[in-house]
Each structure stands twice: as C-alpha cells, then as structure tokens.
Amino acid sequence: MAVTKEQLSALEDKARRMRIDILKTLAGCGSGHTGGSLSATDIVAALYFYKMKYDPKKPQWKDRDSFILSKGHAAPLLYTALAHAGFFEHTELCTLRKLGSRLQGHPDSKYLPGIEISTGSLGQGLSVANGVALAHKLDKGPGRVFALLGDGELQEGQIWEAAMTAAHYKLDNLCALVDNNGLQIDGPVAKVMGVEPITDKWRAFGWEVFDINGHNMAEITAALDRAETVKGKPTMIVCRTVKGKGSSVFEGKVEFHGTTPSRDELEIALKELADETVCK
C-alpha cells in the first residue's frame, strides 16, 4: 500500500526532531560524531517509525525486527531513535558520554535496551546481521534484519566476505543500507580508498540493489517496501546522502565527522531546524 502524504510528512517531522535532539546531546557532551549521525537520520527514522516491528516494553521479543548499526560511531542517532521509540526516557539523551551513563560513545548492548549488538569496530556489523537473519530462517521466524553501513566502511574486507555469505544463504530477510555520504574521517572516500561503483559491486555479489536519495522519505519508504518483496537473495539499498544533513553549518564538511557543534554553531543549526525543545 502506498505511503500517504500524511505519513510522509510525519516521518519528515520525526527526522527533523531527531536531528534537533542529536545536535543538542552532542553539544551538551562536547564529544561525538555529528556528520554521520545527521546524514543517516532520515533512513533510521523511516526504519523505526515506518517499517520495523518491535516492542519497546519487550526488547527481546523473539519475532522482532532487528537493527544493526554497523557504523557504530553514529550512536547518537541510534540513541535518539530508541528514545523516540520509547525504549527509555527521553531525558536520558542528555547523559550522552557522561560518566556512568548507559549512552556510551559507541552502542553497548549490555546496558541499553534495544541495542542488538555492541558496534563501532567497522566492518563487522553485516556479519552479525547475517547471523541474526540466518537464525530467523532456521527458526522459521518472521523477523527481518536491517543493517546500516557507512560508505567508508565498505573499505573493510570483512564486509565483502559477509556480502558473499548473505547471497550464498539466500538471506531474503536481510536488508542492508549504505549511508553513501562520500566523506570519512580522513577526507573524501574516493581519495582515501575508492569504493565505487557500489551498486554494481553488490549486484555482482548476488544482491538485489536499489539506489535512492537517502533524504527523500518517499524514496526511502518505497525502497524498504520493495525490499520486503524480494525473494531468494538479500537486498542492499544504496542511500545517496549528505554528511551533516539538516544544517548549512555541517553539510558536506568533513571536519564534523568526529567533532561537535560550538554554542554558536548549535544556535544557527537549531534555528534552521525550527527547534522546539529537549536538552537545554
């Protein structure tokens, strides 16, 4: 069934409010990854508030859909999604990276509900997603698995071993997405170690591949719907995105890969995002 204009508008507003929370929490702790959290916000908003099945009151529900944040440095994005989804109180976002907080610099599944696996060591998340998807197959369970990768992460050899494995086992309950924002900590991905042509490579590995605008909610939701109809092979959605999306302060600027906004930068960004409230 086609997504309504009202649904798309609600998802776009959800992504806007998530970006506000991400920026406030990052500015509050003064440490973390701004660019890659903002570039994938629309994708994660669509996953958590349109496509995925889960119960925040029963995080270990066996038939849940699973989300693996392979690019674990975008933890502020995941924490924000989990808070908005009701896995923990919204105010806990303000404790990001503080001593004793459950919201560590990278996701830790030991302490926080809704996190499937501790991530941050790049290249490993797709392998974990394969295992979860295969387990669902063996159990004949309905759960689907979604894994979000970074484009720079595709430089890791383990990703391609996992790509081969997923196709071999015909994991059609697995949908991976690449946040293809073109920048990594050392500069443009193309200069550090080129990974293009991404779509052709995944097709060559036996995946169904969709190439979309990762900030267009209609395209994101349509691709997620199409992925659910694919049979006999896994799906890759290549999402063309902008690092730091949401504010002119951060967009396309590699220096915000691993730095946080100053007070002045935050003020500009919040005005551009029509700020409401959360962490002051």
PDB file of C-alpha atoms in Angstrom, residues 55-57 59 81-90 112-114:
ATOM      1  CA  ASP A  55       8.012  -3.691  21.242  1.00  0.00           C
ATOM      2  CA  PRO A  56       9.932  -1.262  23.488  1.00  0.00           C
ATOM      3  CA  LYS A  57       8.323  -2.907  26.517  1.00  0.00           C
ATOM      4  CA  PRO A  59      13.036  -5.543  23.739  1.00  0.00           C
ATOM      5  CA  ALA A  81      15.691   6.775  17.662  1.00  0.00           C
ATOM      6  CA  LEU A  82      15.418   4.458  20.665  1.00  0.00           C
ATOM      7  CA  ALA A  83      14.318   7.311  22.921  1.00  0.00           C
ATOM      8  CA  HIS A  84      11.673   8.447  20.443  1.00  0.00           C
ATOM      9  CA  ALA A  85      10.521   4.825  20.123  1.00  0.00           C
ATOM     10  CA  GLY A  86      10.047   4.527  23.885  1.00  0.00           C
ATOM     11  CA  PHE A  87      12.910   2.210  24.868  1.00  0.00           C
ATOM     12  CA  PHE A  88      13.989   4.653  27.590  1.00  0.00           C
ATOM     13  CA  GLU A  89      13.093   8.106  28.881  1.00  0.00           C
ATOM     14  CA  HIS A  90      13.770  10.974  26.504  1.00  0.00           C
ATOM     15  CA  LEU A 112      20.843  -0.289  26.950  1.00  0.00           C
ATOM     16  CA  PRO A 113      17.608  -1.969  25.776  1.00  0.00           C
ATOM     17  CA  GLY A 114      17.012  -2.001  22.037  1.00  0.00           C
TER      18      GLY A 114
END
